[in-house]
Coordinates of N, CA, C and O in Angstrom, one line a residue:
M1 N 4.8 10.1 -5.8 CA 4.9 8.6 -5.7 C 6.3 8.2 -6.2 O 6.7 7.1 -6.0
Y2 N 7.0 9.1 -6.9 CA 8.3 8.8 -7.5 C 9.3 8.4 -6.4 O 10.3 7.7 -6.8
D3 N 9.1 8.8 -5.2 CA 10.1 8.5 -4.2 C 9.8 7.2 -3.4 O 10.5 6.8 -2.5
L4 N 8.8 6.5 -3.8 CA 8.4 5.2 -3.2 C 9.1 4.1 -3.9 O 9.4 4.1 -5.0
T5 N 9.3 3.0 -3.1 CA 9.9 1.8 -3.7 C 8.7 1.1 -4.4 O 7.5 1.4 -4.2
G6 N 9.1 0.1 -5.2 CA 8.0 -0.7 -5.9 C 7.1 -1.4 -4.9 O 5.9 -1.5 -5.1
F7 N 7.7 -1.9 -3.8 CA 7.0 -2.6 -2.8 C 6.0 -1.6 -2.1 O 4.8 -2.0 -1.9
Q8 N 6.4 -0.4 -1.9 CA 5.5 0.6 -1.2 C 4.4 0.9 -2.2 O 3.2 1.1 -1.8
R9 N 4.7 1.0 -3.5 CA 3.6 1.3 -4.5 C 2.6 0.1 -4.5 O 1.4 0.3 -4.5
D10 N 3.1 -1.1 -4.4 CA 2.2 -2.3 -4.4 C 1.4 -2.2 -3.1 O 0.2 -2.6 -3.2
L11 N 1.9 -1.8 -2.0 CA 1.1 -1.7 -0.8 C 0.0 -0.7 -1.0 O -1.1 -1.0 -0.6
L12 N 0.3 0.4 -1.6 CA -0.7 1.4 -1.9 C -1.9 0.8 -2.7 O -3.0 1.0 -2.4
Y13 N -1.5 0.1 -3.8 CA -2.5 -0.4 -4.7 C -3.4 -1.5 -4.0 O -4.6 -1.5 -4.2
V14 N -2.8 -2.3 -3.1 CA -3.5 -3.3 -2.4 C -4.5 -2.6 -1.4 O -5.7 -3.0 -1.3
I15 N -4.0 -1.6 -0.7 CA -4.9 -0.9 0.2 C -6.0 -0.2 -0.5 O -7.1 -0.2 0.0
A16 N -5.7 0.3 -1.7 CA -6.8 1.0 -2.5 C -7.8 0.0 -2.9 O -9.0 0.3 -3.0
G17 N -7.4 -1.3 -3.1 CA -8.4 -2.3 -3.7 C -9.1 -3.0 -2.6 O -10.0 -3.8 -3.0
L18 N -8.8 -2.9 -1.4 CA -9.5 -3.6 -0.3 C -10.2 -2.6 0.6 O -9.9 -1.4 0.7
D19 N -11.2 -3.1 1.3 CA -12.0 -2.2 2.3 C -11.4 -2.3 3.7 O -11.5 -3.3 4.4
E20 N -10.6 -1.3 4.0 CA -9.9 -1.2 5.3 C -9.2 -2.5 5.7 O -9.5 -3.1 6.7
P21 N -8.3 -2.9 4.9 CA -7.6 -4.1 5.2 C -6.7 -4.0 6.4 O -6.1 -3.0 6.7
H22 N -6.5 -5.1 7.1 CA -5.6 -5.2 8.2 C -4.3 -5.7 7.6 O -4.2 -6.2 6.5
G23 N -3.2 -5.6 8.4 CA -1.9 -6.0 7.9 C -1.8 -7.4 7.3 O -1.1 -7.6 6.3
L24 N -2.4 -8.3 8.0 CA -2.3 -9.7 7.5 C -3.0 -9.9 6.1 O -2.6 -10.7 5.3
A25 N -4.1 -9.2 5.9 CA -4.8 -9.3 4.6 C -3.9 -8.7 3.5 O -3.9 -9.2 2.4
I26 N -3.3 -7.6 3.8 CA -2.4 -7.0 2.9 C -1.2 -7.9 2.6 O -0.8 -8.1 1.4
K27 N -0.7 -8.5 3.6 CA 0.4 -9.5 3.5 C 0.0 -10.6 2.6 O 0.8 -11.0 1.7
D28 N -1.2 -11.2 2.8 CA -1.7 -12.3 2.0 C -1.8 -11.9 0.6 O -1.4 -12.7 -0.3
E29 N -2.3 -10.8 0.3 CA -2.5 -10.3 -1.1 C -1.1 -10.2 -1.8 O -0.9 -10.7 -2.9
L30 N -0.1 -9.7 -1.1 CA 1.2 -9.5 -1.7 C 1.9 -10.8 -1.8 O 2.6 -11.0 -2.8
E31 N 1.7 -11.7 -0.9 CA 2.3 -13.0 -1.0 C 1.8 -13.8 -2.2 O 2.5 -14.5 -2.9
D32 N 0.5 -13.6 -2.5 CA -0.1 -14.3 -3.7 C 0.5 -13.7 -4.9 O 0.8 -14.4 -5.9
Y33 N 0.7 -12.4 -4.9 CA 1.2 -11.7 -6.1 C 2.7 -12.0 -6.3 O 3.2 -12.4 -7.4
Y34 N 3.5 -11.9 -5.2 CA 5.0 -12.2 -5.3 C 5.3 -13.6 -5.3 O 6.4 -14.0 -5.7
E35 N 4.4 -14.5 -4.9 CA 4.6 -15.9 -4.9 C 5.8 -16.3 -3.9 O 6.5 -17.2 -4.2
K36 N 5.9 -15.5 -2.9 CA 6.8 -15.8 -1.8 C 6.4 -15.1 -0.5 O 5.5 -14.2 -0.5
E37 N 7.0 -15.5 0.6 CA 6.6 -15.0 1.9 C 7.1 -13.6 2.1 O 8.2 -13.2 1.7
I38 N 6.2 -12.8 2.6 CA 6.5 -11.4 3.0 C 6.7 -11.4 4.5 O 5.8 -11.7 5.3
H39 N 7.9 -11.0 5.0 CA 8.1 -11.0 6.4 C 7.6 -9.7 7.1 O 7.6 -8.7 6.5
H40 N 7.1 -9.9 8.3 CA 6.6 -8.7 9.1 C 7.6 -7.6 9.1 O 7.2 -6.4 9.1
G41 N 8.9 -7.9 9.2 CA 9.9 -6.9 9.3 C 10.1 -6.1 8.0 O 10.7 -5.0 8.0
R42 N 9.5 -6.6 6.9 CA 9.4 -5.8 5.7 C 8.1 -5.1 5.6 O 8.1 -3.9 5.1
L43 N 7.0 -5.8 5.9 CA 5.7 -5.2 5.7 C 5.4 -4.0 6.6 O 5.1 -2.9 6.0
Y44 N 5.5 -4.1 7.9 CA 5.1 -3.1 8.8 C 5.9 -1.8 8.7 O 5.4 -0.7 8.8
P45 N 7.2 -1.9 8.6 CA 8.0 -0.6 8.4 C 7.6 0.1 7.2 O 7.6 1.4 7.2
N46 N 7.3 -0.6 6.1 CA 6.9 0.1 4.8 C 5.5 0.7 5.0 O 5.3 1.7 4.4
L47 N 4.6 0.0 5.7 CA 3.3 0.6 5.9 C 3.5 1.8 6.8 O 2.8 2.9 6.5
D48 N 4.3 1.8 7.8 CA 4.6 3.0 8.6 C 5.1 4.1 7.8 O 4.8 5.3 8.0
T49 N 6.0 3.8 6.8 CA 6.5 4.9 5.9 C 5.4 5.5 5.1 O 5.4 6.8 5.0
L50 N 4.5 4.7 4.6 CA 3.3 5.3 3.9 C 2.5 6.2 4.8 O 1.9 7.2 4.3
V51 N 2.3 5.8 6.0 CA 1.6 6.6 7.0 C 2.3 7.9 7.2 O 1.7 9.0 7.2
E52 N 3.6 7.8 7.5 CA 4.4 9.0 7.7 C 4.4 10.0 6.5 O 4.4 11.2 6.7
K53 N 4.3 9.5 5.3 CA 4.3 10.3 4.1 C 2.9 10.9 3.8 O 2.7 11.7 2.9
G54 N 1.9 10.5 4.7 CA 0.5 11.0 4.5 C -0.3 10.4 3.4 O -1.3 10.9 2.9
L55 N 0.2 9.2 2.9 CA -0.5 8.5 1.8 C -1.5 7.5 2.3 O -2.5 7.2 1.6
V56 N -1.3 7.1 3.6 CA -2.2 6.0 4.2 C -2.5 6.5 5.6 O -1.6 7.1 6.3
E57 N -3.7 6.2 6.1 CA -4.0 6.4 7.5 C -4.1 5.0 8.1 O -4.6 4.0 7.5
K58 N -3.7 4.9 9.4 CA -3.7 3.7 10.1 C -4.7 3.9 11.2 O -4.7 4.9 12.0
G59 N -5.7 3.0 11.3 CA -6.7 3.0 12.3 C -6.6 1.8 13.2 O -5.9 0.8 12.9
Q60 N -7.4 1.8 14.3 CA -7.3 0.7 15.2 C -8.7 0.0 15.2 O -9.7 0.6 15.6
R61 N -8.7 -1.3 14.9 CA -10.0 -2.0 14.9 C -10.2 -2.6 16.3 O -11.3 -2.5 16.8
D62 N -9.2 -3.1 16.9 CA -9.3 -3.5 18.3 C -7.8 -3.3 18.9 O -7.0 -2.8 18.2
R63 N -7.6 -3.8 20.1 CA -6.3 -3.6 20.7 C -5.2 -4.2 20.0 O -4.0 -3.8 20.1
R64 N -5.4 -5.3 19.1 CA -4.4 -6.0 18.5 C -4.3 -5.8 16.9 O -3.4 -6.1 16.3
T65 N -5.4 -5.2 16.4 CA -5.5 -5.2 14.9 C -5.7 -3.7 14.4 O -6.6 -3.0 14.8
N66 N -4.8 -3.4 13.5 CA -4.9 -2.1 12.9 C -5.4 -2.3 11.5 O -5.3 -3.4 10.9
Y67 N -6.0 -1.3 10.9 CA -6.5 -1.3 9.5 C -5.9 -0.1 8.8 O -5.4 0.9 9.4
Y68 N -5.9 -0.2 7.5 CA -5.2 0.9 6.7 C -6.2 1.3 5.6 O -6.9 0.6 5.0
T69 N -6.2 2.6 5.4 CA -7.0 3.2 4.3 C -6.1 4.3 3.6 O -5.2 4.9 4.2
L70 N -6.5 4.5 2.3 CA -5.8 5.6 1.6 C -6.3 7.0 2.1 O -7.5 7.1 2.4
T71 N -5.4 7.9 2.1 CA -5.8 9.3 2.3 C -6.2 9.9 1.0 O -6.0 9.3 -0.1
R72 N -6.7 11.1 1.0 CA -7.0 11.8 -0.3 C -5.7 11.9 -1.1 O -5.7 11.8 -2.3
R73 N -4.7 12.3 -0.4 CA -3.4 12.4 -1.1 C -3.0 11.1 -1.7 O -2.4 11.1 -2.8
G74 N -3.1 10.0 -1.0 CA -2.8 8.7 -1.5 C -3.6 8.4 -2.8 O -3.0 7.9 -3.8
R75 N -4.8 8.7 -2.8 CA -5.7 8.5 -4.0 C -5.2 9.4 -5.1 O -5.1 8.9 -6.3
R76 N -4.9 10.6 -4.8 CA -4.4 11.5 -5.9 C -3.1 11.0 -6.5 O -2.8 11.1 -7.7
E77 N -2.2 10.5 -5.6 CA -0.9 9.9 -6.1 C -1.1 8.7 -7.0 O -0.5 8.6 -8.0
I78 N -2.1 7.9 -6.7 CA -2.4 6.7 -7.5 C -3.0 7.2 -8.9 O -2.6 6.7 -9.9
D79 N -3.9 8.2 -8.8 CA -4.5 8.7 -10.0 C -3.4 9.3 -10.9 O -3.4 9.1 -12.1
A80 N -2.5 10.1 -10.3 CA -1.4 10.8 -11.1 C -0.5 9.7 -11.7 O 0.0 9.9 -12.8
R81 N -0.2 8.7 -10.9 CA 0.7 7.6 -11.4 C 0.0 6.9 -12.6 O 0.7 6.6 -13.6
T82 N -1.3 6.6 -12.5 CA -2.0 6.0 -13.6 C -2.0 6.8 -14.8 O -1.8 6.3 -15.9
E83 N -2.2 8.1 -14.6 CA -2.2 9.1 -15.8 C -0.8 9.1 -16.4 O -0.7 9.0 -17.6
W84 N 0.3 9.1 -15.6 CA 1.6 9.1 -16.1 C 1.9 7.8 -16.9 O 2.5 7.8 -18.0
E85 N 1.5 6.7 -16.3 CA 1.7 5.4 -16.9 C 1.0 5.3 -18.3 O 1.5 4.7 -19.2
S86 N -0.2 5.9 -18.3 CA -1.0 5.8 -19.6 C -0.3 6.4 -20.8 O -0.7 6.1 -21.9
Q87 N 0.7 7.3 -20.5 CA 1.4 7.9 -21.6 C 2.3 6.8 -22.3 O 2.7 7.0 -23.4
Y88 N 2.6 5.8 -21.5 CA 3.6 4.8 -22.0 C 3.0 3.4 -22.2 O 3.5 2.6 -23.0
V89 N 2.0 3.1 -21.5 CA 1.4 1.8 -21.5 C -0.1 2.0 -21.8 O -0.8 2.7 -21.1
D90 N -0.6 1.2 -22.7 CA -2.0 1.3 -23.1 C -2.8 0.4 -22.1 O -2.6 -0.8 -22.2
H91 N -3.6 1.0 -21.2 CA -4.3 0.2 -20.2 C -5.6 -0.3 -20.9 O -6.4 -0.9 -20.6

C-alpha cells in the first residue's frame, strides 16, 4: 500500500466499508469526507489503478453501472496498513 496515493487509500477504505458500492456511491462518500466535489476524471482513473494493482475487483451490475469490491489482497493490504499504523497511533 506504500505506493498508493492518499486518495487511492481512501478509495480502498470506502470500498471496504460499503457493500459492492458503485462509482457514484464512492464519490458521494469521499465528497462528504473531503467537503468538496470529486470529479469523474479523478475518481475513475484511480479506481482503475486499484483494479490494475489487484486490490479491487470491478464487476458489472448492469450495462451502465459497475460495482467495486476488495480482493483478498486488498483486504490484506488494509490489515497490514492498520497494523503498521497501530505502532504509531493508538486506535
